[in-house]
Amino acid sequence: DIQMTQSPSSVSASVGDRVTITCRASQGISSFLVWYQQKSGKAPKLLIYDASTLHSGVPSRFSGSGYGTDFTLTINSLQPEDFATYYCQQANSFPLTFGQGTRLEI
Amino acid sequence: QLQLQESGPGLVKPSETLSLICTVSGGSISTTDHYWGWIRQPPGKGLEWIGSISFDGSTIYSPSLKSRITISVDSSKNQFSLKLSSMTAADTAVYYCADWNTSSGWFDPWGQGTLVTVSS
């Protein structure tokens, strides 16, 4: 199985800040990397796929980059609604696997 | 737009089989090349992919759960289902169904999720 490791596990930030979350795969996954946002008590929402393609309707302050084993999610100018938990998921091979999550706190 | 809704028991006894249904609205479950998936999340923990099924019933299961799961599709009802046998406390989780894009591997949209607790 491909193991996905996110860092940090949690991060504190303020409205207007820029935040970067890292996701590392235990083996190369090309650009088959997905990012989700999950708010408390809600289902995850798709943010980015193919490592850097913004899903329809997602604000442009979100961006993703990376290839192979190292990926990043960057949120520019944090907004109050961005405080949530973020997960990466590899889609290169089965079983599909997720990172453990990064909690973004105020 | 596509919407998914999970339904099933909120409480299951140890050793019993969990049966969940995902009802799809706003589109046909039988659309060619369309795939669907089940994902779960234990309370306070991360996400785990359970398995996926294609529009024509082909399945892909997580190896860690393969011996206990069955995913099937009922086109007449626009539903797909999950059966998970020999339930234990470790299977307590919120279970989500979702639309699965096989080209890029993402899940979207997701159902709201249903909490299943395993307890006697």
mmCIF file with all atom_site columns, N, CA, C and O in Angstrom, chain A residues 38-82:
data_model
loop_
_atom_site.group_PDB
_atom_site.id
_atom_site.type_symbol
_atom_site.label_atom_id
_atom_site.label_alt_id
_atom_site.label_comp_id
_atom_site.label_asym_id
_atom_site.label_entity_id
_atom_site.label_seq_id
_atom_site.pdbx_PDB_ins_code
_atom_site.Cartn_x
_atom_site.Cartn_y
_atom_site.Cartn_z
_atom_site.occupancy
_atom_site.B_iso_or_equiv
_atom_site.pdbx_formal_charge
_atom_site.auth_seq_id
_atom_site.auth_comp_id
_atom_site.auth_asym_id
_atom_site.auth_atom_id
_atom_site.pdbx_PDB_model_num
ATOM 1   N N  . GLN A 1 38 ? -12.444 19.189 4.845   1.00 0.00 ? 38 GLN A N  1
ATOM 2   C CA . GLN A 1 38 ? -13.548 18.656 5.634   1.00 0.00 ? 38 GLN A CA 1
ATOM 3   C C  . GLN A 1 38 ? -13.797 19.541 6.844   1.00 0.00 ? 38 GLN A C  1
ATOM 4   O O  . GLN A 1 38 ? -12.901 19.765 7.645   1.00 0.00 ? 38 GLN A O  1
ATOM 5   N N  . LYS A 1 39 ? -15.011 20.002 6.965   1.00 0.00 ? 39 LYS A N  1
ATOM 6   C CA . LYS A 1 39 ? -15.412 20.756 8.142   1.00 0.00 ? 39 LYS A CA 1
ATOM 7   C C  . LYS A 1 39 ? -16.106 19.826 9.118   1.00 0.00 ? 39 LYS A C  1
ATOM 8   O O  . LYS A 1 39 ? -16.650 18.787 8.723   1.00 0.00 ? 39 LYS A O  1
ATOM 9   N N  . SER A 1 40 ? -16.088 20.219 10.370  1.00 0.00 ? 40 SER A N  1
ATOM 10  C CA . SER A 1 40 ? -16.585 19.356 11.441  1.00 0.00 ? 40 SER A CA 1
ATOM 11  C C  . SER A 1 40 ? -18.011 18.890 11.186  1.00 0.00 ? 40 SER A C  1
ATOM 12  O O  . SER A 1 40 ? -18.909 19.699 10.931  1.00 0.00 ? 40 SER A O  1
ATOM 13  N N  . GLY A 1 41 ? -18.196 17.576 11.212  1.00 0.00 ? 41 GLY A N  1
ATOM 14  C CA . GLY A 1 41 ? -19.519 17.010 11.044  1.00 0.00 ? 41 GLY A CA 1
ATOM 15  C C  . GLY A 1 41 ? -20.021 16.949 9.617   1.00 0.00 ? 41 GLY A C  1
ATOM 16  O O  . GLY A 1 41 ? -21.179 16.578 9.385   1.00 0.00 ? 41 GLY A O  1
ATOM 17  N N  . LYS A 1 42 ? -19.160 17.304 8.674   1.00 0.00 ? 42 LYS A N  1
ATOM 18  C CA . LYS A 1 42 ? -19.568 17.330 7.267   1.00 0.00 ? 42 LYS A CA 1
ATOM 19  C C  . LYS A 1 42 ? -18.722 16.370 6.446   1.00 0.00 ? 42 LYS A C  1
ATOM 20  O O  . LYS A 1 42 ? -17.660 15.923 6.860   1.00 0.00 ? 42 LYS A O  1
ATOM 21  N N  . ALA A 1 43 ? -19.227 16.059 5.261   1.00 0.00 ? 43 ALA A N  1
ATOM 22  C CA . ALA A 1 43 ? -18.465 15.225 4.348   1.00 0.00 ? 43 ALA A CA 1
ATOM 23  C C  . ALA A 1 43 ? -17.320 16.024 3.732   1.00 0.00 ? 43 ALA A C  1
ATOM 24  O O  . ALA A 1 43 ? -17.403 17.248 3.618   1.00 0.00 ? 43 ALA A O  1
ATOM 25  N N  . PRO A 1 44 ? -16.252 15.346 3.346   1.00 0.00 ? 44 PRO A N  1
ATOM 26  C CA . PRO A 1 44 ? -15.163 16.036 2.648   1.00 0.00 ? 44 PRO A CA 1
ATOM 27  C C  . PRO A 1 44 ? -15.643 16.664 1.343   1.00 0.00 ? 44 PRO A C  1
ATOM 28  O O  . PRO A 1 44 ? -16.586 16.174 0.715   1.00 0.00 ? 44 PRO A O  1
ATOM 29  N N  . LYS A 1 45 ? -14.964 17.759 0.989   1.00 0.00 ? 45 LYS A N  1
ATOM 30  C CA . LYS A 1 45 ? -15.256 18.424 -0.279  1.00 0.00 ? 45 LYS A CA 1
ATOM 31  C C  . LYS A 1 45 ? -13.992 18.445 -1.130  1.00 0.00 ? 45 LYS A C  1
ATOM 32  O O  . LYS A 1 45 ? -12.899 18.730 -0.627  1.00 0.00 ? 45 LYS A O  1
ATOM 33  N N  . LEU A 1 46 ? -14.157 18.169 -2.404  1.00 0.00 ? 46 LEU A N  1
ATOM 34  C CA . LEU A 1 46 ? -13.031 18.146 -3.332  1.00 0.00 ? 46 LEU A CA 1
ATOM 35  C C  . LEU A 1 46 ? -12.513 19.552 -3.579  1.00 0.00 ? 46 LEU A C  1
ATOM 36  O O  . LEU A 1 46 ? -13.277 20.470 -3.885  1.00 0.00 ? 46 LEU A O  1
ATOM 37  N N  . LEU A 1 47 ? -11.203 19.705 -3.438  1.00 0.00 ? 47 LEU A N  1
ATOM 38  C CA . LEU A 1 47 ? -10.563 20.993 -3.705  1.00 0.00 ? 47 LEU A CA 1
ATOM 39  C C  . LEU A 1 47 ? -9.743  20.948 -4.992  1.00 0.00 ? 47 LEU A C  1
ATOM 40  O O  . LEU A 1 47 ? -9.882  21.785 -5.866  1.00 0.00 ? 47 LEU A O  1
ATOM 41  N N  . ILE A 1 48 ? -8.815  19.991 -5.049  1.00 0.00 ? 48 ILE A N  1
ATOM 42  C CA . ILE A 1 48 ? -7.815  19.929 -6.103  1.00 0.00 ? 48 ILE A CA 1
ATOM 43  C C  . ILE A 1 48 ? -7.615  18.480 -6.511  1.00 0.00 ? 48 ILE A C  1
ATOM 44  O O  . ILE A 1 48 ? -7.611  17.580 -5.670  1.00 0.00 ? 48 ILE A O  1
ATOM 45  N N  . TYR A 1 49 ? -7.453  18.253 -7.796  1.00 0.00 ? 49 TYR A N  1
ATOM 46  C CA . TYR A 1 49 ? -7.111  16.925 -8.293  1.00 0.00 ? 49 TYR A CA 1
ATOM 47  C C  . TYR A 1 49 ? -5.968  17.041 -9.289  1.00 0.00 ? 49 TYR A C  1
ATOM 48  O O  . TYR A 1 49 ? -5.604  18.154 -9.705  1.00 0.00 ? 49 TYR A O  1
ATOM 49  N N  . ASP A 1 50 ? -5.413  15.902 -9.642  1.00 0.00 ? 50 ASP A N  1
ATOM 50  C CA . ASP A 1 50 ? -4.221  15.883 -10.505 1.00 0.00 ? 50 ASP A CA 1
ATOM 51  C C  . ASP A 1 50 ? -3.128  16.808 -9.956  1.00 0.00 ? 50 ASP A C  1
ATOM 52  O O  . ASP A 1 50 ? -2.417  17.462 -10.730 1.00 0.00 ? 50 ASP A O  1
ATOM 53  N N  . ALA A 1 51 ? -3.052  16.855 -8.657  1.00 0.00 ? 51 ALA A N  1
ATOM 54  C CA . ALA A 1 51 ? -2.042  17.601 -7.897  1.00 0.00 ? 51 ALA A CA 1
ATOM 55  C C  . ALA A 1 51 ? -2.201  19.116 -7.946  1.00 0.00 ? 51 ALA A C  1
ATOM 56  O O  . ALA A 1 51 ? -1.892  19.798 -6.962  1.00 0.00 ? 51 ALA A O  1
ATOM 57  N N  . SER A 1 52 ? -2.714  19.652 -9.052  1.00 0.00 ? 52 SER A N  1
ATOM 58  C CA . SER A 1 52 ? -2.718  21.112 -9.179  1.00 0.00 ? 52 SER A CA 1
ATOM 59  C C  . SER A 1 52 ? -3.947  21.691 -9.864  1.00 0.00 ? 52 SER A C  1
ATOM 60  O O  . SER A 1 52 ? -4.024  22.913 -10.039 1.00 0.00 ? 52 SER A O  1
ATOM 61  N N  . THR A 1 53 ? -4.905  20.846 -10.246 1.00 0.00 ? 53 THR A N  1
ATOM 62  C CA . THR A 1 53 ? -6.098  21.336 -10.941 1.00 0.00 ? 53 THR A CA 1
ATOM 63  C C  . THR A 1 53 ? -7.185  21.679 -9.944  1.00 0.00 ? 53 THR A C  1
ATOM 64  O O  . THR A 1 53 ? -7.639  20.809 -9.181  1.00 0.00 ? 53 THR A O  1
ATOM 65  N N  . LEU A 1 54 ? -7.598  22.924 -9.958  1.00 0.00 ? 54 LEU A N  1
ATOM 66  C CA . LEU A 1 54 ? -8.618  23.397 -9.030  1.00 0.00 ? 54 LEU A CA 1
ATOM 67  C C  . LEU A 1 54 ? -9.985  22.886 -9.474  1.00 0.00 ? 54 LEU A C  1
ATOM 68  O O  . LEU A 1 54 ? -10.379 23.029 -10.640 1.00 0.00 ? 54 LEU A O  1
ATOM 69  N N  . HIS A 1 55 ? -10.708 22.268 -8.546  1.00 0.00 ? 55 HIS A N  1
ATOM 70  C CA . HIS A 1 55 ? -12.058 21.803 -8.846  1.00 0.00 ? 55 HIS A CA 1
ATOM 71  C C  . HIS A 1 55 ? -12.973 23.010 -9.077  1.00 0.00 ? 55 HIS A C  1
ATOM 72  O O  . HIS A 1 55 ? -12.759 24.085 -8.508  1.00 0.00 ? 55 HIS A O  1
ATOM 73  N N  . SER A 1 56 ? -13.983 22.802 -9.897  1.00 0.00 ? 56 SER A N  1
ATOM 74  C CA . SER A 1 56 ? -14.933 23.863 -10.213 1.00 0.00 ? 56 SER A CA 1
ATOM 75  C C  . SER A 1 56 ? -15.528 24.479 -8.949  1.00 0.00 ? 56 SER A C  1
ATOM 76  O O  . SER A 1 56 ? -15.969 23.759 -8.042  1.00 0.00 ? 56 SER A O  1
ATOM 77  N N  . GLY A 1 57 ? -15.526 25.795 -8.903  1.00 0.00 ? 57 GLY A N  1
ATOM 78  C CA . GLY A 1 57 ? -16.126 26.497 -7.776  1.00 0.00 ? 57 GLY A CA 1
ATOM 79  C C  . GLY A 1 57 ? -15.206 26.730 -6.598  1.00 0.00 ? 57 GLY A C  1
ATOM 80  O O  . GLY A 1 57 ? -15.576 27.441 -5.651  1.00 0.00 ? 57 GLY A O  1
ATOM 81  N N  . VAL A 1 58 ? -14.020 26.150 -6.611  1.00 0.00 ? 58 VAL A N  1
ATOM 82  C CA . VAL A 1 58 ? -13.077 26.343 -5.504  1.00 0.00 ? 58 VAL A CA 1
ATOM 83  C C  . VAL A 1 58 ? -12.347 27.676 -5.681  1.00 0.00 ? 58 VAL A C  1
ATOM 84  O O  . VAL A 1 58 ? -11.855 27.963 -6.776  1.00 0.00 ? 58 VAL A O  1
ATOM 85  N N  . PRO A 1 59 ? -12.287 28.479 -4.625  1.00 0.00 ? 59 PRO A N  1
ATOM 86  C CA . PRO A 1 59 ? -11.634 29.798 -4.742  1.00 0.00 ? 59 PRO A CA 1
ATOM 87  C C  . PRO A 1 59 ? -10.180 29.699 -5.187  1.00 0.00 ? 59 PRO A C  1
ATOM 88  O O  . PRO A 1 59 ? -9.465  28.759 -4.831  1.00 0.00 ? 59 PRO A O  1
ATOM 89  N N  . SER A 1 60 ? -9.742  30.701 -5.912  1.00 0.00 ? 60 SER A N  1
ATOM 90  C CA . SER A 1 60 ? -8.392  30.688 -6.476  1.00 0.00 ? 60 SER A CA 1
ATOM 91  C C  . SER A 1 60 ? -7.302  30.882 -5.427  1.00 0.00 ? 60 SER A C  1
ATOM 92  O O  . SER A 1 60 ? -6.113  30.744 -5.745  1.00 0.00 ? 60 SER A O  1
ATOM 93  N N  . ARG A 1 61 ? -7.672  31.186 -4.188  1.00 0.00 ? 61 ARG A N  1
ATOM 94  C CA . ARG A 1 61 ? -6.638  31.291 -3.136  1.00 0.00 ? 61 ARG A CA 1
ATOM 95  C C  . ARG A 1 61 ? -6.069  29.909 -2.784  1.00 0.00 ? 61 ARG A C  1
ATOM 96  O O  . ARG A 1 61 ? -5.038  29.804 -2.133  1.00 0.00 ? 61 ARG A O  1
ATOM 97  N N  . PHE A 1 62 ? -6.761  28.852 -3.215  1.00 0.00 ? 62 PHE A N  1
ATOM 98  C CA . PHE A 1 62 ? -6.250  27.496 -3.033  1.00 0.00 ? 62 PHE A CA 1
ATOM 99  C C  . PHE A 1 62 ? -5.408  27.106 -4.243  1.00 0.00 ? 62 PHE A C  1
ATOM 100 O O  . PHE A 1 62 ? -5.783  27.354 -5.388  1.00 0.00 ? 62 PHE A O  1
ATOM 101 N N  . SER A 1 63 ? -4.264  26.501 -3.987  1.00 0.00 ? 63 SER A N  1
ATOM 102 C CA . SER A 1 63 ? -3.444  26.002 -5.075  1.00 0.00 ? 63 SER A CA 1
ATOM 103 C C  . SER A 1 63 ? -2.687  24.758 -4.624  1.00 0.00 ? 63 SER A C  1
ATOM 104 O O  . SER A 1 63 ? -2.434  24.571 -3.430  1.00 0.00 ? 63 SER A O  1
ATOM 105 N N  . GLY A 1 64 ? -2.353  23.913 -5.590  1.00 0.00 ? 64 GLY A N  1
ATOM 106 C CA . GLY A 1 64 ? -1.619  22.700 -5.293  1.00 0.00 ? 64 GLY A CA 1
ATOM 107 C C  . GLY A 1 64 ? -0.458  22.533 -6.247  1.00 0.00 ? 64 GLY A C  1
ATOM 108 O O  . GLY A 1 64 ? -0.488  23.035 -7.376  1.00 0.00 ? 64 GLY A O  1
ATOM 109 N N  . SER A 1 65 ? 0.557   21.842 -5.765  1.00 0.00 ? 65 SER A N  1
ATOM 110 C CA . SER A 1 65 ? 1.710   21.592 -6.617  1.00 0.00 ? 65 SER A CA 1
ATOM 111 C C  . SER A 1 65 ? 2.371   20.294 -6.193  1.00 0.00 ? 65 SER A C  1
ATOM 112 O O  . SER A 1 65 ? 2.056   19.728 -5.144  1.00 0.00 ? 65 SER A O  1
ATOM 113 N N  . GLY A 1 66 ? 3.281   19.836 -7.037  1.00 0.00 ? 66 GLY A N  1
ATOM 114 C CA . GLY A 1 66 ? 4.050   18.643 -6.709  1.00 0.00 ? 66 GLY A CA 1
ATOM 115 C C  . GLY A 1 66 ? 3.948   17.571 -7.761  1.00 0.00 ? 66 GLY A C  1
ATOM 116 O O  . GLY A 1 66 ? 3.069   17.599 -8.638  1.00 0.00 ? 66 GLY A O  1
ATOM 117 N N  . TYR A 1 67 ? 4.857   16.600 -7.634  1.00 0.00 ? 67 TYR A N  1
ATOM 118 C CA . TYR A 1 67 ? 4.878   15.463 -8.566  1.00 0.00 ? 67 TYR A CA 1
ATOM 119 C C  . TYR A 1 67 ? 5.743   14.371 -7.944  1.00 0.00 ? 67 TYR A C  1
ATOM 120 O O  . TYR A 1 67 ? 6.728   14.663 -7.267  1.00 0.00 ? 67 TYR A O  1
ATOM 121 N N  . GLY A 1 68 ? 5.333   13.163 -8.174  1.00 0.00 ? 68 GLY A N  1
ATOM 122 C CA . GLY A 1 68 ? 6.146   12.051 -7.681  1.00 0.00 ? 68 GLY A CA 1
ATOM 123 C C  . GLY A 1 68 ? 5.797   11.675 -6.254  1.00 0.00 ? 68 GLY A C  1
ATOM 124 O O  . GLY A 1 68 ? 4.849   10.927 -6.017  1.00 0.00 ? 68 GLY A O  1
ATOM 125 N N  . THR A 1 69 ? 6.560   12.188 -5.305  1.00 0.00 ? 69 THR A N  1
ATOM 126 C CA . THR A 1 69 ? 6.311   11.840 -3.909  1.00 0.00 ? 69 THR A CA 1
ATOM 127 C C  . THR A 1 69 ? 5.987   13.032 -3.018  1.00 0.00 ? 69 THR A C  1
ATOM 128 O O  . THR A 1 69 ? 5.498   12.836 -1.897  1.00 0.00 ? 69 THR A O  1
ATOM 129 N N  . ASP A 1 70 ? 6.273   14.232 -3.453  1.00 0.00 ? 70 ASP A N  1
ATOM 130 C CA . ASP A 1 70 ? 6.106   15.405 -2.591  1.00 0.00 ? 70 ASP A CA 1
ATOM 131 C C  . ASP A 1 70 ? 5.122   16.411 -3.184  1.00 0.00 ? 70 ASP A C  1
ATOM 132 O O  . ASP A 1 70 ? 5.291   16.853 -4.326  1.00 0.00 ? 70 ASP A O  1
ATOM 133 N N  . PHE A 1 71 ? 4.143   16.761 -2.367  1.00 0.00 ? 71 PHE A N  1
ATOM 134 C CA . PHE A 1 71 ? 3.060   17.622 -2.820  1.00 0.00 ? 71 PHE A CA 1
ATOM 135 C C  . PHE A 1 71 ? 2.751   18.673 -1.764  1.00 0.00 ? 71 PHE A C  1
ATOM 136 O O  . PHE A 1 71 ? 2.990   18.457 -0.569  1.00 0.00 ? 71 PHE A O  1
ATOM 137 N N  . THR A 1 72 ? 2.235   19.811 -2.220  1.00 0.00 ? 72 THR A N  1
ATOM 138 C CA . THR A 1 72 ? 1.844   20.855 -1.284  1.00 0.00 ? 72 THR A CA 1
ATOM 139 C C  . THR A 1 72 ? 0.481   21.435 -1.653  1.00 0.00 ? 72 THR A C  1
ATOM 140 O O  . THR A 1 72 ? 0.119   21.522 -2.823  1.00 0.00 ? 72 THR A O  1
ATOM 141 N N  . LEU A 1 73 ? -0.238  21.812 -0.616  1.00 0.00 ? 73 LEU A N  1
ATOM 142 C CA . LEU A 1 73 ? -1.468  22.585 -0.745  1.00 0.00 ? 73 LEU A CA 1
ATOM 143 C C  . LEU A 1 73 ? -1.190  23.935 -0.104  1.00 0.00 ? 73 LEU A C  1
ATOM 144 O O  . LEU A 1 73 ? -0.759  23.987 1.046   1.00 0.00 ? 73 LEU A O  1
ATOM 145 N N  . THR A 1 74 ? -1.419  24.995 -0.841  1.00 0.00 ? 74 THR A N  1
ATOM 146 C CA . THR A 1 74 ? -1.207  26.343 -0.324  1.00 0.00 ? 74 THR A CA 1
ATOM 147 C C  . THR A 1 74 ? -2.522  27.096 -0.323  1.00 0.00 ? 74 THR A C  1
ATOM 148 O O  . THR A 1 74 ? -3.288  27.032 -1.286  1.00 0.00 ? 74 THR A O  1
ATOM 149 N N  . ILE A 1 75 ? -2.782  27.768 0.774   1.00 0.00 ? 75 ILE A N  1
ATOM 150 C CA . ILE A 1 75 ? -3.953  28.622 0.874   1.00 0.00 ? 75 ILE A CA 1
ATOM 151 C C  . ILE A 1 75 ? -3.459  30.039 1.122   1.00 0.00 ? 75 ILE A C  1
ATOM 152 O O  . ILE A 1 75 ? -2.803  30.298 2.138   1.00 0.00 ? 75 ILE A O  1
ATOM 153 N N  . ASN A 1 76 ? -3.709  30.912 0.189   1.00 0.00 ? 76 ASN A N  1
ATOM 154 C CA . ASN A 1 76 ? -3.324  32.314 0.320   1.00 0.00 ? 76 ASN A CA 1
ATOM 155 C C  . ASN A 1 76 ? -4.457  33.110 0.950   1.00 0.00 ? 76 ASN A C  1
ATOM 156 O O  . ASN A 1 76 ? -5.631  32.808 0.744   1.00 0.00 ? 76 ASN A O  1
ATOM 157 N N  . SER A 1 77 ? -4.086  34.101 1.724   1.00 0.00 ? 77 SER A N  1
ATOM 158 C CA . SER A 1 77 ? -5.069  34.999 2.329   1.00 0.00 ? 77 SER A CA 1
ATOM 159 C C  . SER A 1 77 ? -6.220  34.232 2.964   1.00 0.00 ? 77 SER A C  1
ATOM 160 O O  . SER A 1 77 ? -7.371  34.279 2.494   1.00 0.00 ? 77 SER A O  1
ATOM 161 N N  . LEU A 1 78 ? -5.896  33.511 4.026   1.00 0.00 ? 78 LEU A N  1
ATOM 162 C CA . LEU A 1 78 ? -6.873  32.676 4.713   1.00 0.00 ? 78 LEU A CA 1
ATOM 163 C C  . LEU A 1 78 ? -8.152  33.442 5.037   1.00 0.00 ? 78 LEU A C  1
ATOM 164 O O  . LEU A 1 78 ? -8.114  34.577 5.514   1.00 0.00 ? 78 LEU A O  1
ATOM 165 N N  . GLN A 1 79 ? -9.266  32.771 4.782   1.00 0.00 ? 79 GLN A N  1
ATOM 166 C CA . GLN A 1 79 ? -10.573 33.318 5.121   1.00 0.00 ? 79 GLN A CA 1
ATOM 167 C C  . GLN A 1 79 ? -11.170 32.512 6.279   1.00 0.00 ? 79 GLN A C  1
ATOM 168 O O  . GLN A 1 79 ? -10.783 31.361 6.512   1.00 0.00 ? 79 GLN A O  1
ATOM 169 N N  . PRO A 1 80 ? -12.102 33.098 7.020   1.00 0.00 ? 80 PRO A N  1
ATOM 170 C CA . PRO A 1 80 ? -12.665 32.382 8.180   1.00 0.00 ? 80 PRO A CA 1
ATOM 171 C C  . PRO A 1 80 ? -13.227 31.006 7.819   1.00 0.00 ? 80 PRO A C  1
ATOM 172 O O  . PRO A 1 80 ? -13.128 30.064 8.608   1.00 0.00 ? 80 PRO A O  1
ATOM 173 N N  . GLU A 1 81 ? -13.769 30.880 6.606   1.00 0.00 ? 81 GLU A N  1
ATOM 174 C CA . GLU A 1 81 ? -14.382 29.602 6.202   1.00 0.00 ? 81 GLU A CA 1
ATOM 175 C C  . GLU A 1 81 ? -13.352 28.538 5.829   1.00 0.00 ? 81 GLU A C  1
ATOM 176 O O  . GLU A 1 81 ? -13.718 27.385 5.559   1.00 0.00 ? 81 GLU A O  1
ATOM 177 N N  . ASP A 1 82 ? -12.062 28.892 5.817   1.00 0.00 ? 82 ASP A N  1
ATOM 178 C CA . ASP A 1 82 ? -11.020 27.937 5.446   1.00 0.00 ? 82 ASP A CA 1
ATOM 179 C C  . ASP A 1 82 ? -10.546 27.093 6.624   1.00 0.00 ? 82 ASP A C  1
ATOM 180 O O  . ASP A 1 82 ? -9.795  26.128 6.433   1.00 0.00 ? 82 ASP A O  1
#
